[in-house]
Short mmCIF file of N, CA and C in Angstrom, two decimals:
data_model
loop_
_atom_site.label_atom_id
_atom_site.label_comp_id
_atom_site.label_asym_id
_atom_site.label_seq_id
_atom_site.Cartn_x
_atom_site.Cartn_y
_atom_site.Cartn_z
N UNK N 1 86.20 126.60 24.90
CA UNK N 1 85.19 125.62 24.55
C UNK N 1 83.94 126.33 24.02
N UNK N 2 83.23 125.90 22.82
CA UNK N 2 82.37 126.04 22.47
C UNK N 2 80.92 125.67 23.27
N UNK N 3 79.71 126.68 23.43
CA UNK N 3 78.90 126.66 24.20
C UNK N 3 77.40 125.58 23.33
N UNK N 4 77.19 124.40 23.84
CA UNK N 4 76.24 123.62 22.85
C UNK N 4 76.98 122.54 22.02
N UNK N 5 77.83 122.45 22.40
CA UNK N 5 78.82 121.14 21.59
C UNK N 5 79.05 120.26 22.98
N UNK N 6 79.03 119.17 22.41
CA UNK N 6 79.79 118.24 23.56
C UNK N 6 81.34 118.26 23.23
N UNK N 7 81.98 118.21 24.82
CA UNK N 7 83.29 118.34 25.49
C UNK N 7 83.79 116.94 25.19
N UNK N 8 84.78 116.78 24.20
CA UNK N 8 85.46 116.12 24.27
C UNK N 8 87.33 116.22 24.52
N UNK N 9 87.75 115.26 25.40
CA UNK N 9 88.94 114.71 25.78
C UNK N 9 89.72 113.94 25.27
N UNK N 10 90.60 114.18 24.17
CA UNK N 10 91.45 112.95 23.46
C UNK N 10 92.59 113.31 24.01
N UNK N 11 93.08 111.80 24.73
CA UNK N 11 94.02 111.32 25.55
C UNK N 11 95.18 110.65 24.55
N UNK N 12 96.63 111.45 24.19
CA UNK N 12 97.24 110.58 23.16
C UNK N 12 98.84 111.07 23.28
N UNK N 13 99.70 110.35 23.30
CA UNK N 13 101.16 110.97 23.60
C UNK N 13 101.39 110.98 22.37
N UNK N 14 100.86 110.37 21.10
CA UNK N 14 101.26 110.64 19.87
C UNK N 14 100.96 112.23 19.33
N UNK N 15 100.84 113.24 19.05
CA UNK N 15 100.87 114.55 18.07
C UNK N 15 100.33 114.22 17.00
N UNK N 16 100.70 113.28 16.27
CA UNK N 16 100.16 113.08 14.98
C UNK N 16 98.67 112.15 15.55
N UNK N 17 98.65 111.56 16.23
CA UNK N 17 96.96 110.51 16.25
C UNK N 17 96.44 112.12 16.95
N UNK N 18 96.90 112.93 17.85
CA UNK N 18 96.05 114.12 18.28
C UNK N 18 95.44 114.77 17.01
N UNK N 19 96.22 115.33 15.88
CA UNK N 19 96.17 116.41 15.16
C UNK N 19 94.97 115.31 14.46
N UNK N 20 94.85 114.01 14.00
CA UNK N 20 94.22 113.46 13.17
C UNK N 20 92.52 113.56 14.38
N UNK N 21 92.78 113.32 15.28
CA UNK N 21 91.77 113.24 16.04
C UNK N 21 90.66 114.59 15.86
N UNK N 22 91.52 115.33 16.18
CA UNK N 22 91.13 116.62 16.04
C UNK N 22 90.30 117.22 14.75
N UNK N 23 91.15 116.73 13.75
CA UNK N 23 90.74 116.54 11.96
C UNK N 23 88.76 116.30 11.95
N UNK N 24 89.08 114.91 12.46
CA UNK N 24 87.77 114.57 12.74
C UNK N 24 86.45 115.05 13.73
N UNK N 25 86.78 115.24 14.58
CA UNK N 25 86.07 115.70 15.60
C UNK N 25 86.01 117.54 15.21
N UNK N 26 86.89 118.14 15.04
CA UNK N 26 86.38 119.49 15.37
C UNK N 26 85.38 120.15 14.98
N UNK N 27 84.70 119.49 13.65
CA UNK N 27 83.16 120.28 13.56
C UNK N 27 82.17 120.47 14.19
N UNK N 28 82.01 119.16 15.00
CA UNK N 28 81.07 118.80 15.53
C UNK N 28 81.44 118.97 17.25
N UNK N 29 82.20 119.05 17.41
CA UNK N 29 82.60 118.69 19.03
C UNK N 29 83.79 120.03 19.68
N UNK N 30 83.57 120.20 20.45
CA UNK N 30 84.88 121.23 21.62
C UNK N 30 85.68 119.87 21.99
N UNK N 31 86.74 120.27 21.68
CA UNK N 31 88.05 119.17 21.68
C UNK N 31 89.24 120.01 22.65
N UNK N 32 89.32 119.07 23.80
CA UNK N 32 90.58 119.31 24.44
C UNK N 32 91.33 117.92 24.34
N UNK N 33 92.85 118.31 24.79
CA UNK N 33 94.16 117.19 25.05
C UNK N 33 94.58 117.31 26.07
N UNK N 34 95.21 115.64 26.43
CA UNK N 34 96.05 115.47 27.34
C UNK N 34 97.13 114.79 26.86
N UNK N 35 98.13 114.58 26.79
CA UNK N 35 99.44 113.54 26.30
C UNK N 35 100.09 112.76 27.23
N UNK N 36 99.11 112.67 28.84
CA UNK N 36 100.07 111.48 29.37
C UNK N 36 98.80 111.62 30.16
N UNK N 37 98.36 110.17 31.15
CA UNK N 37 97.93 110.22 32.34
C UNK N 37 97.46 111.09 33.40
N UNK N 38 98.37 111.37 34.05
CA UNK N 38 98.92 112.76 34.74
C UNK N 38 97.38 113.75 34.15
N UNK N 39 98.40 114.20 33.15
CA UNK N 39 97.18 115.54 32.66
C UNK N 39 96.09 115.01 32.28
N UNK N 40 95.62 114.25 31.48
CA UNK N 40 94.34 113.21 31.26
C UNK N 40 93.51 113.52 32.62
N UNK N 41 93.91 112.81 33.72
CA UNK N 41 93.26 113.08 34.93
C UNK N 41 92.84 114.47 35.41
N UNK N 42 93.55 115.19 35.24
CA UNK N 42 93.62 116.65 35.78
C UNK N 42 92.76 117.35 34.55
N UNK N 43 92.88 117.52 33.29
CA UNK N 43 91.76 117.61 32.53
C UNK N 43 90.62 117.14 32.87
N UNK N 44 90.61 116.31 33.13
CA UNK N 44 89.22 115.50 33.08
C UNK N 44 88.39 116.40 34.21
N UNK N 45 89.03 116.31 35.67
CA UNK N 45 88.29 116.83 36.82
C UNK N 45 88.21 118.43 36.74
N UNK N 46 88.91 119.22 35.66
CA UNK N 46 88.71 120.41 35.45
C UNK N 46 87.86 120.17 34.52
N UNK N 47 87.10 120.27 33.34
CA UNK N 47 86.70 120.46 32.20
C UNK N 47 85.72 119.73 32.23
N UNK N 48 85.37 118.16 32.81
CA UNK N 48 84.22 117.59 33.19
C UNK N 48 83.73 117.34 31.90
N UNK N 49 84.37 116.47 30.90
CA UNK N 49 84.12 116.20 29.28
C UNK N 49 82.75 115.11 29.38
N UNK N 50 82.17 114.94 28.36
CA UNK N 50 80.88 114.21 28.22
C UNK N 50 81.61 113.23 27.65
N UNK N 51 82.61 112.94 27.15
CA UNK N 51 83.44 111.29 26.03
C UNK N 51 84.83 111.49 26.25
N UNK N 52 85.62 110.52 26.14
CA UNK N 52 86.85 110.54 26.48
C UNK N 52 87.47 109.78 25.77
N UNK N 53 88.47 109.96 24.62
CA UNK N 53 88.97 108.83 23.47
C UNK N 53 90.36 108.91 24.09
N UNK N 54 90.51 107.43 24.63
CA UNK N 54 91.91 107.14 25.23
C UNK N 54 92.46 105.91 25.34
N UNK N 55 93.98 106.51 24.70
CA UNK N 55 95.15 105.78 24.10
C UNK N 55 95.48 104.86 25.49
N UNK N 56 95.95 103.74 25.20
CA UNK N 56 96.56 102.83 26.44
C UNK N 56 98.14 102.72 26.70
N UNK N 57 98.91 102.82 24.78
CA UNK N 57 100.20 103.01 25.38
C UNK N 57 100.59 104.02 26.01
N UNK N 58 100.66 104.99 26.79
CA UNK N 58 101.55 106.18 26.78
C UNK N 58 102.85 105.76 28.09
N UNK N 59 103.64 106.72 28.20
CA UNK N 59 104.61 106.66 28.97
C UNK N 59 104.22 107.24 30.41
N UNK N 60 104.90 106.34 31.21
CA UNK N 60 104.17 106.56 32.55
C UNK N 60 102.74 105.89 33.05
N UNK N 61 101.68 106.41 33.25
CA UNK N 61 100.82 105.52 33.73
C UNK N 61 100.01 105.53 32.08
N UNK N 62 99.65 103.86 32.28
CA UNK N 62 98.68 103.67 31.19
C UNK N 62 97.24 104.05 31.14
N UNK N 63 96.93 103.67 29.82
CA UNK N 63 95.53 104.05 29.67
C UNK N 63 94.16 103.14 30.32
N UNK N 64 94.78 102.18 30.75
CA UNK N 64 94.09 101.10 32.04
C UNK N 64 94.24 101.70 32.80
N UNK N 65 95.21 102.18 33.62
CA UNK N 65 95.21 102.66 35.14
C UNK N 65 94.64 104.54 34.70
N UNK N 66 94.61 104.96 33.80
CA UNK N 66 93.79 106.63 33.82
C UNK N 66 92.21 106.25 34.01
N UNK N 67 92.23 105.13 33.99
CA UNK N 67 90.75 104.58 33.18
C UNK N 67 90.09 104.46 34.07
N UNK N 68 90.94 103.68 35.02
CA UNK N 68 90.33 102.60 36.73
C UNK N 68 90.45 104.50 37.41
N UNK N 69 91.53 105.41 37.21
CA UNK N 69 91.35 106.30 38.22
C UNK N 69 90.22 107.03 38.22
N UNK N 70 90.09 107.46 36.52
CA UNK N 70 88.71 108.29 36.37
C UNK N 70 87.38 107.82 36.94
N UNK N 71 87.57 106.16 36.86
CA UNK N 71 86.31 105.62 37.16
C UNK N 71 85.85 105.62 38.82
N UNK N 72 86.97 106.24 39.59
CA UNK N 72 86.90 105.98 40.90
C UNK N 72 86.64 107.44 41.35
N UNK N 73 86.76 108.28 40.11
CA UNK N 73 86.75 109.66 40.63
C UNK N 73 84.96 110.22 40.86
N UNK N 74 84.35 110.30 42.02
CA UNK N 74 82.65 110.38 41.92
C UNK N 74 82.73 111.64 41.08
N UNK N 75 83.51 112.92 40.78
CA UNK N 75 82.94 113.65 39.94
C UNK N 75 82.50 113.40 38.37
N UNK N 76 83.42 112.70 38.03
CA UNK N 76 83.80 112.23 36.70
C UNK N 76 83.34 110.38 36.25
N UNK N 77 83.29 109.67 36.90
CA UNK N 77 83.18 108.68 36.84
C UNK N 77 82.23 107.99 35.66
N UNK N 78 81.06 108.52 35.59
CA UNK N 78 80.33 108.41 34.62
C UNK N 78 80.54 108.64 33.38
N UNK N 79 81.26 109.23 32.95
CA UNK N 79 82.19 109.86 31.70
C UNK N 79 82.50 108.88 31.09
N UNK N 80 81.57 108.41 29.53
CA UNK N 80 82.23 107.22 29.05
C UNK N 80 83.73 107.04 28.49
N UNK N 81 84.41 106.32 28.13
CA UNK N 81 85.56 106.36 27.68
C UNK N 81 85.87 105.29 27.02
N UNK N 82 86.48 105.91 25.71
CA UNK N 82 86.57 104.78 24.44
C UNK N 82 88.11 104.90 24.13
N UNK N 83 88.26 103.55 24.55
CA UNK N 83 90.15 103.39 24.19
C UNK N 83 90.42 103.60 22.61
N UNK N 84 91.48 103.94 22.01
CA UNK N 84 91.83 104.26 21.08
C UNK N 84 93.29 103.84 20.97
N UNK N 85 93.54 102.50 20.44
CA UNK N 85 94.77 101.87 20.28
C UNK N 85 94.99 100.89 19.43
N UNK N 86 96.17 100.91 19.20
CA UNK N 86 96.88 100.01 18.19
C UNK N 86 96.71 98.68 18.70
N UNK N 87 96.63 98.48 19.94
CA UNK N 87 96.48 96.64 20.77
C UNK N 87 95.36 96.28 20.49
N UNK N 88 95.26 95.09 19.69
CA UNK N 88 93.97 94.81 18.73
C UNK N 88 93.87 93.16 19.44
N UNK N 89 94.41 92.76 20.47
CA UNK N 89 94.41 91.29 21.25
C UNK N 89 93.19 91.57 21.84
N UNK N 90 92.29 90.06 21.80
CA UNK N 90 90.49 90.20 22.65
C UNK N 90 91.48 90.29 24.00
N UNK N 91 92.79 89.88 24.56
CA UNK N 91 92.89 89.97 26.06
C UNK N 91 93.00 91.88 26.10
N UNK N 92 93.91 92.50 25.34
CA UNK N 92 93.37 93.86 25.69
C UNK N 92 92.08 94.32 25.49
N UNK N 93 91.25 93.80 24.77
CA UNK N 93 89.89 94.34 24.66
C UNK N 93 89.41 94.25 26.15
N UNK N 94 90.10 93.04 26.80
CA UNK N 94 89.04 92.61 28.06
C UNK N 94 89.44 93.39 29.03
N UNK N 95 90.68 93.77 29.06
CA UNK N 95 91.48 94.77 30.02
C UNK N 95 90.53 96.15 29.88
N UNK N 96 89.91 96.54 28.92
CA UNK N 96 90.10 97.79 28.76
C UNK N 96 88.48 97.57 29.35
N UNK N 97 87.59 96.59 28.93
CA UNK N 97 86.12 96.49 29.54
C UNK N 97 86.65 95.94 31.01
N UNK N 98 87.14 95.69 31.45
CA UNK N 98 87.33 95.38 32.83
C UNK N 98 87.61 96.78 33.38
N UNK N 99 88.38 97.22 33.18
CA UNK N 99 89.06 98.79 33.77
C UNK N 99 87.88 99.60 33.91
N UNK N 100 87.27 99.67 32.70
CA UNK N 100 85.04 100.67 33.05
C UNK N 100 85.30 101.54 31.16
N UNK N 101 86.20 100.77 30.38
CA UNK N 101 85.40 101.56 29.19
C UNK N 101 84.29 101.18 28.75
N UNK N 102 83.83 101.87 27.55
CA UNK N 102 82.69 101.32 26.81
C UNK N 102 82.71 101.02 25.50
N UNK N 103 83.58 101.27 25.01
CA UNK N 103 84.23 100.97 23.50
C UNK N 103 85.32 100.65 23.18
N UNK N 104 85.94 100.28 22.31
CA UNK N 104 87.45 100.20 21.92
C UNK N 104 87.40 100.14 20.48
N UNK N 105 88.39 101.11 19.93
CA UNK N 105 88.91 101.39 18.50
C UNK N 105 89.93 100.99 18.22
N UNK N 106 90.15 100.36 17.35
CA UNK N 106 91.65 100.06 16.95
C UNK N 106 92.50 100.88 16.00
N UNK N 107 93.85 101.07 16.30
CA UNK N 107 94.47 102.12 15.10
C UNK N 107 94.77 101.32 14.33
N UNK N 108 94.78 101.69 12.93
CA UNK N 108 94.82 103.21 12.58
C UNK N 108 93.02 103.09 12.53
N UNK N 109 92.74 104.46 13.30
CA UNK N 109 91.25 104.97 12.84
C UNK N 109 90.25 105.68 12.01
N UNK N 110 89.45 105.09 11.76
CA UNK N 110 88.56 105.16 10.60
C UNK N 110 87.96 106.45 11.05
N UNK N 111 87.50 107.60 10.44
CA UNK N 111 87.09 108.65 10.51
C UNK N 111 85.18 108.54 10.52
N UNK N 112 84.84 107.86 9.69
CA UNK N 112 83.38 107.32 9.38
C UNK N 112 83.25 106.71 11.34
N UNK N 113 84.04 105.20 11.19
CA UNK N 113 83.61 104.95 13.02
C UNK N 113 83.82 105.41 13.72
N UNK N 114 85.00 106.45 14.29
CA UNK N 114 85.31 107.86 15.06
C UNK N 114 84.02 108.34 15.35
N UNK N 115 83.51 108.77 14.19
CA UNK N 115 82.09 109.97 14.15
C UNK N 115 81.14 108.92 14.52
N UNK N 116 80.99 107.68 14.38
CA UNK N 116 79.64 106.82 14.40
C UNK N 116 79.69 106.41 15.75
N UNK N 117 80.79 105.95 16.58
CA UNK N 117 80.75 105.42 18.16
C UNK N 117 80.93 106.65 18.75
N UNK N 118 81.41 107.84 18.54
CA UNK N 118 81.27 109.12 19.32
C UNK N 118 80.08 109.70 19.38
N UNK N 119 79.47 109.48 18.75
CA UNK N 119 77.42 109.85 18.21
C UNK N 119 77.24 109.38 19.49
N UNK N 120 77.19 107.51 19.23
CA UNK N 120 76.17 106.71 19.89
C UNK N 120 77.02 107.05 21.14
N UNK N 121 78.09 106.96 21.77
CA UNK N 121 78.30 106.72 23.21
C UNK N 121 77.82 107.69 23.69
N UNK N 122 77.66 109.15 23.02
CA UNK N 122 77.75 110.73 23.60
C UNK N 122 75.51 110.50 23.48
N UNK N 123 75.03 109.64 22.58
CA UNK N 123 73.49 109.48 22.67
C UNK N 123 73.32 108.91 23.62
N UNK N 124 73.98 107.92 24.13
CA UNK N 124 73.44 106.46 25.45
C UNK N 124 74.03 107.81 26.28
N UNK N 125 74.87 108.65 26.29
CA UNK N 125 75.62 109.10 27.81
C UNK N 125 74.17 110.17 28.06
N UNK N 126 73.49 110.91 27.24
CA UNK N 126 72.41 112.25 26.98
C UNK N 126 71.59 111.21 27.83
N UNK N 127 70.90 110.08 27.07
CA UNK N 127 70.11 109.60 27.87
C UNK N 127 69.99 109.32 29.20
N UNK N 128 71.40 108.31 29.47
CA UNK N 128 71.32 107.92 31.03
C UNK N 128 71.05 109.38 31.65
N UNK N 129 71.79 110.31 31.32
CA UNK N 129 71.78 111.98 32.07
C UNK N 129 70.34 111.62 32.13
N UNK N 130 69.36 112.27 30.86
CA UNK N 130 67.95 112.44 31.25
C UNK N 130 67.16 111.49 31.70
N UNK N 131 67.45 109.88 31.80
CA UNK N 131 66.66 109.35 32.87
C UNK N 131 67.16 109.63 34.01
N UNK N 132 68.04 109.67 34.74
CA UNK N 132 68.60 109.93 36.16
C UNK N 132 67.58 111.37 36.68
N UNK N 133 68.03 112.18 35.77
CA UNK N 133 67.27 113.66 36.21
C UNK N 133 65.68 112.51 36.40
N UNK N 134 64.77 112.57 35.68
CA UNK N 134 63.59 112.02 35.67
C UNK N 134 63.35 111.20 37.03
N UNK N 135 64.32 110.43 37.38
CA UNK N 135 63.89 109.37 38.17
C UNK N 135 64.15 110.59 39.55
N UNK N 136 65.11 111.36 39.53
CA UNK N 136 65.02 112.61 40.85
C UNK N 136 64.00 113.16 40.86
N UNK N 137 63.61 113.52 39.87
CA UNK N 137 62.11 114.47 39.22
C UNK N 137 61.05 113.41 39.88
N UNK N 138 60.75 112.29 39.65
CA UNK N 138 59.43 111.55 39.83
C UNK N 138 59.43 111.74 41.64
N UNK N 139 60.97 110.72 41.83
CA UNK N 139 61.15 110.94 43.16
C UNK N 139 60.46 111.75 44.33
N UNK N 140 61.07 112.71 44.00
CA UNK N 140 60.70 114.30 44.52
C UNK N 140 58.89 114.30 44.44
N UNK N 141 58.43 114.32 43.74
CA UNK N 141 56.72 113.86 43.37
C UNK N 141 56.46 113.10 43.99
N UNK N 142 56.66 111.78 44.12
CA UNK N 142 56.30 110.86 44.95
C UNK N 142 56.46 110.92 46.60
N UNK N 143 57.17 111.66 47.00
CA UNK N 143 57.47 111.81 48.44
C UNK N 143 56.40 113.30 48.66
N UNK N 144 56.64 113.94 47.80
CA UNK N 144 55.48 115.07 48.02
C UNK N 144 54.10 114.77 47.97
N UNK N 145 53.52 113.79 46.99
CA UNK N 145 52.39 113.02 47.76
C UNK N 145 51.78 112.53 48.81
N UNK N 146 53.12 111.26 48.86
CA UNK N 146 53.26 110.59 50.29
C UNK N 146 52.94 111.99 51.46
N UNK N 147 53.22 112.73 51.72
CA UNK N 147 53.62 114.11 52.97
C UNK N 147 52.14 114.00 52.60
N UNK N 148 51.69 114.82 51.41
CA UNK N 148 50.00 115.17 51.53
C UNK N 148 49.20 114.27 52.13
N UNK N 149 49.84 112.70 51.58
CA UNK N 149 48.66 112.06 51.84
C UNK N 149 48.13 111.91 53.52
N UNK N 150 49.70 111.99 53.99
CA UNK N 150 49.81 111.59 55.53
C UNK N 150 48.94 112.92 56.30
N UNK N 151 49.16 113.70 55.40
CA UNK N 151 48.68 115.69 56.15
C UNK N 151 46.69 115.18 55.96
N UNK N 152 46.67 114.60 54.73
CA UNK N 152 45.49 114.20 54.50
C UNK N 152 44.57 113.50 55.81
N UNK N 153 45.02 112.50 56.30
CA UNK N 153 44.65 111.15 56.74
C UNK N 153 44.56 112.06 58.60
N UNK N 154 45.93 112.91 58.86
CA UNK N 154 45.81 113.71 59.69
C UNK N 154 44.38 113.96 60.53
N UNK N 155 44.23 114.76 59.08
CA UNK N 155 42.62 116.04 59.15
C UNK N 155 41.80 114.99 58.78
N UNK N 156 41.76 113.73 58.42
CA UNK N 156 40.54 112.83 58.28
C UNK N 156 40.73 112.51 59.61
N UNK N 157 41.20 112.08 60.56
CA UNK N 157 41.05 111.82 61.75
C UNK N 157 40.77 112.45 62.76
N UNK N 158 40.40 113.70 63.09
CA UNK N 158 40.21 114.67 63.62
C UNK N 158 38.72 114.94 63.48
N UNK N 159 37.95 114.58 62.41
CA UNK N 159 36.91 114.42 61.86
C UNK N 159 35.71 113.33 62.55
N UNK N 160 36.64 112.24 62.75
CA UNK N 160 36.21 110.71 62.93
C UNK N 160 35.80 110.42 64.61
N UNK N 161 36.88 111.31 65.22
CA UNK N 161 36.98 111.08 66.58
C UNK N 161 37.21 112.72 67.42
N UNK N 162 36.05 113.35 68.18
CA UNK N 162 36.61 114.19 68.92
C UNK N 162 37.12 114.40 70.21
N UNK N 163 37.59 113.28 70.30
CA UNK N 163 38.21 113.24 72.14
C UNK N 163 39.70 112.68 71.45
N UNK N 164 40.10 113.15 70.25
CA UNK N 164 41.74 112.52 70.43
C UNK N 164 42.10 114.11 69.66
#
């Protein structure tokens, strides 16, 4: 993996949607594979990818149930994930927002929207990261106040009254 690129995970039992995936993404992005479930998962909790483009048909467990597992996994969970499939029905769309993705592509895929929803999901994912840090950051500040103020109020009382 390249150091300063975001980690991406394309999930695909096809070879040919991989190699095309790849086409697209490799300038810009560190690209790993998985071709079933199984490894999908096990990638994922090794490698700890920032986007995850994943297929729903594959053999063995689907791309709904990799989806619901990742999402249950606290290391990984946050990890957006954008289905990438030929099932173009609003009831699979709803399956796949029910399960915890955040996008859905339909095949065959456009190289232009590939690059344009991998931007924005991998921009909204940077952000949530840097507000979360921030809100630990303020956190941390605010309780370190609070302590002074109480250390404060302490030594003001000591001041006020000398028989306590």
């Amino acid at each position: 993996m390249l150091l300063n690129k975001y980690r991406i995970l394309v999930v695909d039992d096809e070879a040919n949607n991989r190699k095309l995936l790849l086409q697209i993404l490799q300038d810009n992005y560190a690209v790993a594979f998985a071709v079933n479930g199984k490894q999908a998962i096990e990638v994922a909790q090794k490698i700890k990818p920032d986007l995850i483009l994943l297929d729903i048909m594959m053999p063995g467990m689907d791309g709904y149930e990799v989806c619901r597992k990742i999402k249950s996994d606290p290391e990984i969970h946050k990890t957006p994930i954008v289905f990438t499939t030929a099932m173009n029905e609003i009831e699979d769309e709803t399956r796949g927002f029910e399960a915890g993705c955040v996008d859905y592509i339909t095949k065959p895929i456009s190289k232009s929207l590939v690059l344009a929803r991998v931007a924005t999901h991998l921009m909204l994912y940077n952000q949530h990261k840097e507000c979360e840090a921030e809100v630990v950051q303020r956190t941390a500040m605010f309780q370190e106040s609070q302590k002074s103020a109480i250390y404060m109020l302490g030594e003001a009382g000591h001041y006020n009254d000398d028989d306590t």
